[in-house]
Short mmCIF file of C-alpha atoms and ligand atoms in Angstrom, two decimals:
data_model
loop_
_atom_site.label_atom_id
_atom_site.label_comp_id
_atom_site.label_asym_id
_atom_site.label_seq_id
_atom_site.Cartn_x
_atom_site.Cartn_y
_atom_site.Cartn_z
CA MET O 7 31.12 39.15 5.33
CA LYS O 8 29.47 37.61 1.76
CA ILE O 9 26.92 35.09 2.28
CA PRO O 10 24.64 34.31 -0.45
CA PHE O 11 21.47 32.38 0.14
CA VAL O 12 22.63 29.15 -1.96
CA ASP O 13 25.91 28.02 -3.08
CA LEU O 14 25.87 26.20 -6.14
CA LYS O 15 29.25 26.71 -7.05
CA VAL O 16 30.85 25.45 -3.83
CA GLN O 17 29.46 21.89 -4.56
CA TYR O 18 30.32 22.07 -8.53
CA GLU O 19 34.00 22.78 -7.60
CA ASN O 20 33.86 20.13 -4.95
CA LEU O 21 32.57 17.71 -7.44
CA LYS O 22 33.88 19.43 -10.73
CA HIS O 23 35.86 16.34 -12.43
CA GLU O 24 33.53 13.23 -11.35
CA ILE O 25 30.69 16.07 -13.08
CA ASP O 26 32.17 16.72 -15.98
CA ARG O 27 33.77 13.22 -16.88
CA ALA O 28 29.74 12.08 -16.25
CA ILE O 29 28.62 15.32 -18.77
CA ALA O 30 31.39 13.89 -21.52
CA ALA O 31 29.92 10.36 -21.10
CA VAL O 32 26.78 11.40 -22.21
CA ILE O 33 28.07 13.43 -25.16
CA SER O 34 29.62 11.01 -27.02
CA GLN O 35 27.59 8.43 -26.39
CA ASN O 36 24.73 10.10 -27.68
CA ALA O 37 22.50 9.40 -24.56
CA PHE O 38 20.42 12.41 -25.11
CA ILE O 39 17.13 11.64 -23.37
CA ASN O 40 16.10 8.88 -20.93
CA GLY O 41 18.95 6.18 -21.92
CA PRO O 42 20.90 4.41 -19.81
CA PHE O 43 22.32 7.45 -17.77
CA VAL O 44 18.36 8.08 -16.97
CA GLU O 45 18.05 4.05 -16.36
CA SER O 46 20.64 3.89 -14.00
CA PHE O 47 19.51 6.66 -12.10
CA GLU O 48 16.11 6.32 -11.92
CA LYS O 49 17.36 2.31 -10.50
CA LYS O 50 19.70 3.87 -7.76
CA PHE O 51 16.52 6.24 -6.58
CA ALA O 52 14.37 3.97 -6.65
CA GLU O 53 16.34 2.69 -4.22
CA TYR O 54 17.83 5.32 -2.36
CA CYS O 55 13.59 5.90 -1.16
CA SER O 56 13.55 2.18 -0.59
CA VAL O 57 10.39 2.20 -3.62
CA LYS O 58 10.47 -0.17 -6.18
CA HIS O 59 9.68 2.04 -9.29
CA CYS O 60 11.12 5.61 -10.42
CA ILE O 61 10.14 7.56 -13.61
CA GLY O 62 12.80 10.55 -14.47
CA VAL O 63 10.99 13.28 -16.00
CA GLY O 64 11.34 17.01 -17.27
CA ASN O 65 10.51 18.42 -13.87
CA GLY O 66 9.23 18.39 -10.85
CA THR O 67 5.70 20.47 -11.56
CA ASP O 68 5.18 17.13 -14.03
CA ALA O 69 6.04 14.48 -12.05
CA LEU O 70 3.10 15.66 -10.26
CA PHE O 71 0.86 16.16 -12.99
CA ILE O 72 1.44 12.92 -14.24
CA ALA O 73 1.27 11.41 -11.03
CA LEU O 74 -2.50 13.02 -11.13
CA LYS O 75 -3.00 11.46 -14.73
CA THR O 76 -1.59 8.03 -13.54
CA ILE O 77 -4.49 7.55 -10.38
CA GLY O 78 -6.83 9.31 -12.70
CA VAL O 79 -7.56 12.79 -11.53
CA GLY O 80 -8.97 14.67 -14.46
CA ARG O 81 -11.93 17.00 -15.15
CA GLY O 82 -14.29 18.14 -12.88
CA ASP O 83 -12.39 16.23 -9.52
CA GLU O 84 -10.91 17.66 -6.71
CA VAL O 85 -7.73 17.38 -5.51
CA LEU O 86 -6.55 18.60 -1.78
CA THR O 87 -3.06 20.22 -1.14
CA ALA O 88 -1.65 22.36 1.67
CA ALA O 89 -2.25 26.19 1.61
CA ASN O 90 1.09 27.01 2.27
CA SER O 91 3.42 25.66 -0.72
CA PHE O 92 5.20 26.70 -3.91
CA ILE O 93 2.49 27.27 -7.11
CA ALA O 94 3.31 23.82 -8.62
CA SER O 95 1.79 21.75 -5.62
CA SER O 96 -2.03 23.07 -6.63
CA GLU O 97 -0.42 23.96 -10.33
CA ALA O 98 -0.16 20.13 -11.19
CA ILE O 99 -3.79 20.17 -10.00
CA SER O 100 -5.46 22.20 -12.60
CA MET O 101 -3.20 20.87 -14.60
CA THR O 102 -4.72 17.56 -15.13
CA GLY O 103 -8.89 19.80 -15.54
CA ALA O 104 -9.03 19.22 -11.65
CA ARG O 105 -10.10 21.77 -9.32
CA VAL O 106 -7.80 22.82 -6.13
CA VAL O 107 -9.06 22.24 -2.92
CA PHE O 108 -6.73 24.15 -0.47
CA ALA O 109 -6.71 22.97 3.28
CA ASP O 110 -4.46 25.06 6.26
CA ILE O 111 -1.12 24.42 7.73
CA GLU O 112 0.36 23.58 11.19
CA PRO O 113 2.15 26.30 12.60
CA ASN O 114 4.87 24.70 13.78
CA THR O 115 5.55 22.68 11.69
CA TYR O 116 4.20 24.65 8.40
CA THR O 117 2.87 21.42 7.03
CA LEU O 118 -1.37 20.64 6.83
CA ASP O 119 -2.98 20.63 9.76
CA THR O 120 -4.37 17.22 9.87
CA ASN O 121 -7.05 17.59 12.91
CA LYS O 122 -8.58 20.34 9.98
CA LEU O 123 -7.96 17.91 6.92
CA LEU O 124 -10.73 15.49 9.17
CA ASN O 125 -12.27 18.53 10.56
CA PHE O 126 -13.37 19.48 6.56
CA PHE O 127 -13.83 16.04 5.88
CA GLU O 128 -16.02 15.16 8.38
CA GLN O 129 -18.22 18.63 7.80
CA GLU O 130 -17.71 20.01 4.47
CA CYS O 131 -17.99 16.14 2.29
CA LYS O 132 -20.38 13.49 2.17
CA ARG O 133 -19.92 9.54 1.00
CA ASP O 134 -21.62 8.58 -2.46
CA THR O 135 -22.61 5.00 -0.82
CA SER O 136 -23.08 3.25 -4.18
CA THR O 137 -19.46 4.77 -5.68
CA GLY O 138 -17.73 5.01 -1.77
CA ASN O 139 -16.49 8.27 -3.15
CA THR O 140 -15.92 11.31 -1.31
CA ILE O 141 -17.97 13.99 -2.48
CA ASN O 142 -17.35 17.52 -1.35
CA LYS O 143 -21.17 18.95 -0.46
CA LYS O 144 -20.85 22.45 -1.26
CA THR O 145 -19.39 21.75 -5.13
CA ASN O 146 -21.23 17.74 -5.36
CA SER O 147 -17.59 17.18 -7.08
CA VAL O 148 -15.65 13.85 -6.21
CA ILE O 149 -12.43 15.02 -3.91
CA ARG O 150 -9.79 11.90 -5.12
CA ALA O 151 -6.23 12.57 -4.00
CA ILE O 152 -4.61 14.73 -1.26
CA ILE O 153 -1.15 16.36 -1.94
CA PRO O 154 0.42 15.66 1.33
CA VAL O 155 3.56 18.59 1.08
CA HIS O 156 7.22 18.07 2.38
CA LEU O 157 8.19 21.89 3.19
CA TYR O 158 10.98 23.44 3.86
CA GLY O 159 12.22 19.37 3.92
CA GLN O 160 9.60 18.51 7.15
CA PRO O 161 7.66 15.13 6.59
CA ALA O 162 3.91 16.04 6.64
CA ASP O 163 2.50 13.69 9.38
CA MET O 164 1.89 10.58 6.75
CA GLU O 165 0.44 8.37 9.61
CA PRO O 166 -3.49 10.82 10.22
CA ILE O 167 -3.49 11.41 6.82
CA LEU O 168 -3.03 8.02 5.10
CA LYS O 169 -5.51 6.74 7.45
CA ILE O 170 -7.85 9.72 6.17
CA ALA O 171 -6.77 8.83 2.70
CA GLU O 172 -7.94 5.11 3.35
CA HIS O 173 -11.33 5.84 5.33
CA TYR O 174 -12.28 8.05 2.29
CA ASN O 175 -10.92 6.56 -0.31
CA LEU O 176 -8.50 9.26 -1.78
CA LYS O 177 -5.07 8.50 -2.81
CA VAL O 178 -1.82 10.27 -1.65
CA VAL O 179 0.66 11.64 -3.70
CA GLU O 180 3.33 13.20 -1.82
CA ASP O 181 4.85 16.42 -2.80
CA ALA O 182 8.59 15.56 -1.51
CA ALA O 183 10.22 18.14 -4.26
CA GLN O 184 12.15 19.97 -1.08
CA ALA O 185 12.72 16.32 1.07
CA HIS O 186 14.72 14.04 -0.93
CA GLY O 187 16.10 11.22 2.16
CA ALA O 188 13.36 12.67 4.88
CA VAL O 189 12.68 10.24 7.20
CA TYR O 190 9.25 9.74 8.64
CA LYS O 191 8.51 7.12 11.44
CA ARG O 192 11.47 5.24 10.08
CA LYS O 193 10.41 4.79 6.57
CA LYS O 194 12.17 7.33 3.57
CA ILE O 195 9.93 10.39 1.75
CA GLY O 196 8.85 8.65 -1.23
CA SER O 197 7.38 5.23 -0.08
CA LEU O 198 4.20 6.16 2.55
CA GLY O 199 2.08 7.61 -0.56
CA ASP O 200 0.48 5.81 -3.43
CA MET O 201 3.05 8.52 -5.28
CA ALA O 202 5.84 10.87 -4.54
CA CYS O 203 7.22 13.51 -6.75
CA PHE O 204 10.38 15.21 -6.71
CA SER O 205 12.04 18.03 -8.11
CA PHE O 206 15.46 17.79 -9.15
CA TYR O 207 15.71 21.98 -10.03
CA PRO O 208 18.97 22.77 -9.68
CA GLY O 209 18.51 24.23 -6.09
CA LYS O 210 16.98 21.82 -4.73
CA ASN O 211 18.63 19.55 -2.18
CA LEU O 212 19.44 17.32 -4.48
CA GLY O 213 19.97 19.05 -8.06
CA ALA O 214 20.18 18.98 -11.37
CA TYR O 215 22.15 21.52 -13.91
CA GLY O 216 19.34 22.91 -14.91
CA ASP O 217 14.98 21.35 -14.79
CA ALA O 218 14.61 17.53 -13.59
CA GLY O 219 11.84 15.57 -11.60
CA ALA O 220 11.02 12.03 -11.13
CA ILE O 221 7.91 9.87 -9.54
CA VAL O 222 8.23 6.86 -7.27
CA THR O 223 6.05 4.57 -6.89
CA ASN O 224 5.48 0.45 -4.90
CA ASP O 225 2.69 -0.36 -7.52
CA SER O 226 3.79 -1.64 -10.67
CA ASP O 227 1.12 -1.15 -12.86
CA LEU O 228 0.71 3.08 -11.90
CA SER O 229 5.15 2.66 -12.25
CA GLN O 230 4.02 1.50 -16.08
CA LYS O 231 0.96 3.91 -16.38
CA ALA O 232 2.97 6.97 -15.46
CA ARG O 233 6.06 5.75 -17.40
CA MET O 234 3.39 6.11 -20.48
CA ILE O 235 2.20 9.18 -19.55
CA ALA O 236 6.21 10.45 -19.27
CA ASN O 237 6.68 9.58 -23.03
CA HIS O 238 3.53 10.50 -25.82
CA GLY O 239 1.57 7.57 -23.81
CA ARG O 240 4.41 4.44 -24.91
CA LEU O 241 6.34 2.26 -24.08
CA GLU O 242 6.82 1.14 -27.36
CA LYS O 243 8.11 3.82 -30.49
CA TYR O 244 5.45 4.63 -32.41
CA ASN O 245 3.44 1.94 -30.33
CA HIS O 246 1.17 4.70 -28.72
CA GLU O 247 -1.37 3.50 -26.29
CA MET O 248 -3.10 6.63 -25.20
CA GLU O 249 -2.03 10.59 -25.23
CA GLY O 250 0.69 11.77 -23.02
CA VAL O 251 2.86 13.99 -22.74
CA ASN O 252 6.77 15.23 -23.63
CA SER O 253 7.85 14.78 -20.27
CA ARG O 254 11.40 12.81 -20.20
CA MET O 255 14.63 13.28 -18.01
CA ASP O 256 17.54 14.24 -20.17
CA GLY O 257 20.65 12.07 -19.73
CA ILE O 258 23.14 15.19 -18.86
CA GLN O 259 21.49 15.34 -15.89
CA GLY O 260 20.69 11.61 -15.13
CA ALA O 261 24.58 11.18 -15.02
CA VAL O 262 25.06 14.78 -13.19
CA LEU O 263 22.32 12.75 -10.55
CA SER O 264 24.11 10.05 -10.35
CA VAL O 265 27.20 11.36 -9.67
CA LYS O 266 25.03 13.76 -6.92
CA LEU O 267 23.49 10.92 -5.21
CA GLN O 268 26.36 9.86 -4.00
CA HIS O 269 26.80 12.42 -1.73
CA LEU O 270 23.32 13.27 -0.65
CA ASP O 271 23.17 11.79 2.78
CA GLU O 272 26.60 13.59 3.48
CA TRP O 273 25.08 16.92 2.70
CA VAL O 274 21.34 15.99 5.03
CA GLU O 275 24.19 15.64 7.06
CA LYS O 276 24.87 18.75 6.74
CA ARG O 277 22.59 20.72 6.25
CA ARG O 278 20.88 18.51 9.54
CA ARG O 279 24.18 20.15 11.74
CA ASN O 280 23.77 23.57 10.09
CA ALA O 281 20.30 23.69 11.32
CA SER O 282 21.06 23.05 14.63
CA LEU O 283 23.79 25.54 14.96
CA TYR O 284 21.51 28.21 13.81
CA ASN O 285 18.52 26.52 16.49
CA ALA O 286 21.49 26.76 19.10
CA TYR O 287 22.69 30.67 18.72
CA LEU O 288 18.98 31.52 18.20
CA GLU O 289 18.39 29.64 21.53
CA LYS O 290 16.70 32.20 24.17
CA THR O 291 16.41 35.11 21.48
CA GLY O 292 12.66 35.13 21.17
CA ILE O 293 12.95 34.06 17.74
CA GLY O 294 10.71 31.42 16.24
CA THR O 295 13.21 28.30 15.06
CA PRO O 296 12.11 25.30 13.21
CA THR O 297 9.92 22.21 15.00
CA GLU O 298 11.07 18.50 14.15
CA MET O 299 8.43 16.17 14.99
CA ASP O 300 9.35 13.08 17.03
CA GLY O 301 10.11 10.58 15.19
CA VAL O 302 10.84 12.74 12.02
CA LYS O 303 13.90 12.98 10.13
CA ALA O 304 14.20 16.32 8.51
CA VAL O 305 16.43 17.58 5.73
CA TYR O 306 16.60 21.69 5.90
CA HIS O 307 15.44 22.42 2.14
CA LEU O 308 15.41 25.40 4.15
CA TYR O 309 16.24 26.60 7.47
CA VAL O 310 12.89 29.24 8.29
CA ILE O 311 12.68 31.25 11.12
CA ARG O 312 9.59 33.11 12.73
CA THR O 313 9.02 36.55 14.47
CA GLU O 314 6.38 39.09 14.59
CA ALA O 315 5.16 40.86 11.08
CA GLU O 316 6.18 43.88 12.03
CA LEU O 317 9.43 42.90 12.52
CA ARG O 318 10.11 40.45 9.66
CA ASN O 319 10.65 42.80 7.45
CA LYS O 320 12.51 45.36 9.18
CA LEU O 321 15.16 42.12 10.21
CA GLN O 322 15.56 40.91 6.09
CA THR O 323 16.60 44.79 5.14
CA HIS O 324 18.89 44.48 8.41
CA LEU O 325 20.13 41.05 7.38
CA GLY O 326 20.69 42.39 3.70
CA ALA O 327 22.51 45.29 4.53
CA SER O 328 24.95 43.24 6.60
CA GLY O 329 25.18 41.33 3.23
CA ILE O 330 23.00 38.28 4.51
CA SER O 331 20.62 36.72 1.33
CA THR O 332 17.40 35.33 3.05
CA GLY O 333 14.19 34.84 1.15
CA ILE O 334 10.60 34.36 2.05
CA HIS O 335 9.01 31.08 1.19
CA TYR O 336 6.41 31.67 0.52
CA PRO O 337 5.40 35.75 1.32
CA ILE O 338 1.34 35.11 -0.09
CA ALA O 339 -0.53 32.03 0.66
CA LEU O 340 -1.51 29.93 -2.53
CA PRO O 341 -4.99 30.56 -1.89
CA ASN O 342 -4.29 34.35 -1.52
CA LEU O 343 -2.47 34.71 -4.75
CA LYS O 344 -4.07 36.67 -7.79
CA ALA O 345 -4.22 33.57 -9.88
CA TYR O 346 -6.53 32.00 -6.75
CA ARG O 347 -9.51 34.30 -6.91
CA TYR O 348 -11.86 32.52 -8.72
CA LEU O 349 -11.38 29.79 -5.86
CA LYS O 350 -13.22 33.27 -4.13
CA TYR O 351 -11.99 32.03 -0.82
CA MET O 352 -11.43 34.96 2.04
CA PRO O 353 -7.77 35.80 3.80
CA ASN O 354 -9.22 34.23 6.99
CA ASP O 355 -10.06 30.65 5.37
CA PHE O 356 -6.32 29.96 6.07
CA PRO O 357 -5.53 31.54 8.91
CA GLN O 358 -2.71 30.00 9.84
CA ALA O 359 -1.10 30.17 6.53
CA SER O 360 -1.29 33.57 6.07
CA LYS O 361 0.01 34.55 9.55
CA ALA O 362 3.03 32.29 8.67
CA SER O 363 3.24 34.20 5.31
CA MET O 364 3.90 37.34 6.97
CA GLU O 365 6.58 35.61 9.90
CA ILE O 366 8.59 34.20 8.34
CA LEU O 367 11.67 34.16 6.62
CA SER O 368 14.68 32.40 5.24
CA LEU O 369 18.38 31.97 6.55
CA PRO O 370 20.95 30.90 4.83
CA MET O 371 21.06 27.00 4.43
CA PHE O 372 23.61 24.97 2.11
CA PRO O 373 25.90 22.32 3.06
CA GLU O 374 28.14 23.75 2.73
CA LEU O 375 27.57 26.75 4.54
CA THR O 376 30.43 27.02 7.40
CA SER O 377 29.72 27.63 11.29
CA ASP O 378 31.73 31.08 11.28
CA GLN O 379 28.54 32.19 8.75
CA ILE O 380 25.49 30.45 10.77
CA GLU O 381 27.18 32.96 13.70
CA TYR O 382 27.69 35.17 11.48
CA VAL O 383 24.03 35.64 10.19
CA CYS O 384 22.71 35.35 13.87
CA ASP O 385 24.60 37.75 15.63
CA ALA O 386 23.58 39.60 12.85
CA ILE O 387 20.01 38.61 13.90
CA LYS O 388 21.21 39.39 17.65
CA THR O 389 22.44 42.80 16.72
CA PHE O 390 18.85 43.70 15.10
CA LEU O 391 16.81 42.68 17.90
C1 PLP W 428 10.35 23.18 -6.42
C2 PLP W 428 8.87 22.18 -6.24
C3 PLP W 428 7.89 21.88 -6.86
C4 PLP W 428 8.38 22.16 -8.63
O1 PLP W 428 9.22 21.60 -8.91
P1 PLP W 428 9.88 21.94 -10.32
O2 PLP W 428 11.03 20.82 -10.79
O3 PLP W 428 10.78 23.74 -9.84
O4 PLP W 428 8.75 21.88 -11.73
C5 PLP W 428 7.04 21.33 -6.75
N1 PLP W 428 6.97 21.31 -5.55
C6 PLP W 428 7.50 21.90 -4.19
C7 PLP W 428 6.84 22.66 -2.65
C8 PLP W 428 8.34 22.29 -4.52
O5 PLP W 428 9.33 23.13 -4.19
#
C-alpha cells in the first residue's frame, strides 16, 4: 500500500463539477482580482468564523503582516510569538520592521505555554506608567502584540493569553492558518483576538488552488484599515490615503473557496474521526498521541505523534520503506534557525520547542484517509516498535 501525506486529488475528483463551473464563471465574468466572487466568500467566511468582517488577501503570511501593520506595529516595536511554528508567524513580524520575541510552548499541546508567558512579562518586562506600554527590559522596546499560533489545528489557550494581553496592553493577532473551524470554549477560532489570520494554501484544511489568505475581525475600524493596506492604501481607485501593499485575493480563489467552505465542517469531522482512530490504534504502544485541552475542538490539520529522539528518525525511515509518507512540523524550532541567529538565543532558551522538534512526527492526515489506511500505518508503527 502507498499512503500519501495529503491527497488533494481525491477531494478535487469529488467536487470536480462544482469547482470547474465556479472557475469558468470567474473567467467568463473577468472577475480576476477581488470582485464579486471574493466578496461573496468574505461574507460567508466571516459568518463561518462568527465575526463581522473578513478581508481576503494574497496569502496567510501577508494576512499576518497586514494585521500587524493595521494595529500599528512597526520599526522599534516587538511582537511575541511561539517558538514552534512555521516561519511565517515570525517572518510577518520582521516584515513590519518590528523585532521578534519568541516564547516556549507547552509540551502537550505544542501551543504557547501561558505560565512561561506570564513569567516573561512579570520578570523581564516593565510598565511605562505614562503610556501604559509594556517595555522589554533587555531591549527597552515596546512589546505591542502577541501572535498565538493554533498549531496543528489545536487552539492555543486563549483565556490566559487574552488576560495577559489586557493586563499588559497588548493586541492579540491569532495565527489560525492551521485551524479553520476549530473551537475554543464555545467560540470559533478567529473570533477570540483583535484580529485573526488564515491561510488557504492548497494543503491547509480549507485550501485554495494557489496562494490565498484572509484576515477576520469584529472591529470595523481595523477591518477598514486592513482592507486599505491590502489594496495599496486605498478604498477608492487612485485615492490613496496611505501607502499599502498589493495583497488581494484572486477571484478564482474566492470562487474555489466558496465551493469548498460548504464542505469544511464535514471534512473537520472526518479529520477528527481519523484522529480518534489513530488514537485508538496507538493506545498502549508507548507512542505519544495528541492531547486536546478540555473545552476545545481541534481540527487536526496535522496528526502529530511523539517518540524518543533516537527512535523518531528510524521510525520515519521505516514508515517510508512501508510506503507511508510522513512529515516533521517542524524539524528546527524557529529560534534555532539560522535565520534567527542574529537574535542570539541559546538552544536551551526554549527547551520544550527544541525537544519537540527532535521527537515529533506527523502521520498522514486528510479527510478522505480510510480506516484501512490508518490501520496499515499503525500496524507499520507496531511492527517497528
Ligand atoms: C501556512 C502557515 C502560514 C502562512 O500561510 P501562507 O498562506 O503559506 O503564507 C502562517 N502560519 C502558519 C502556522 C502556517 O501553517
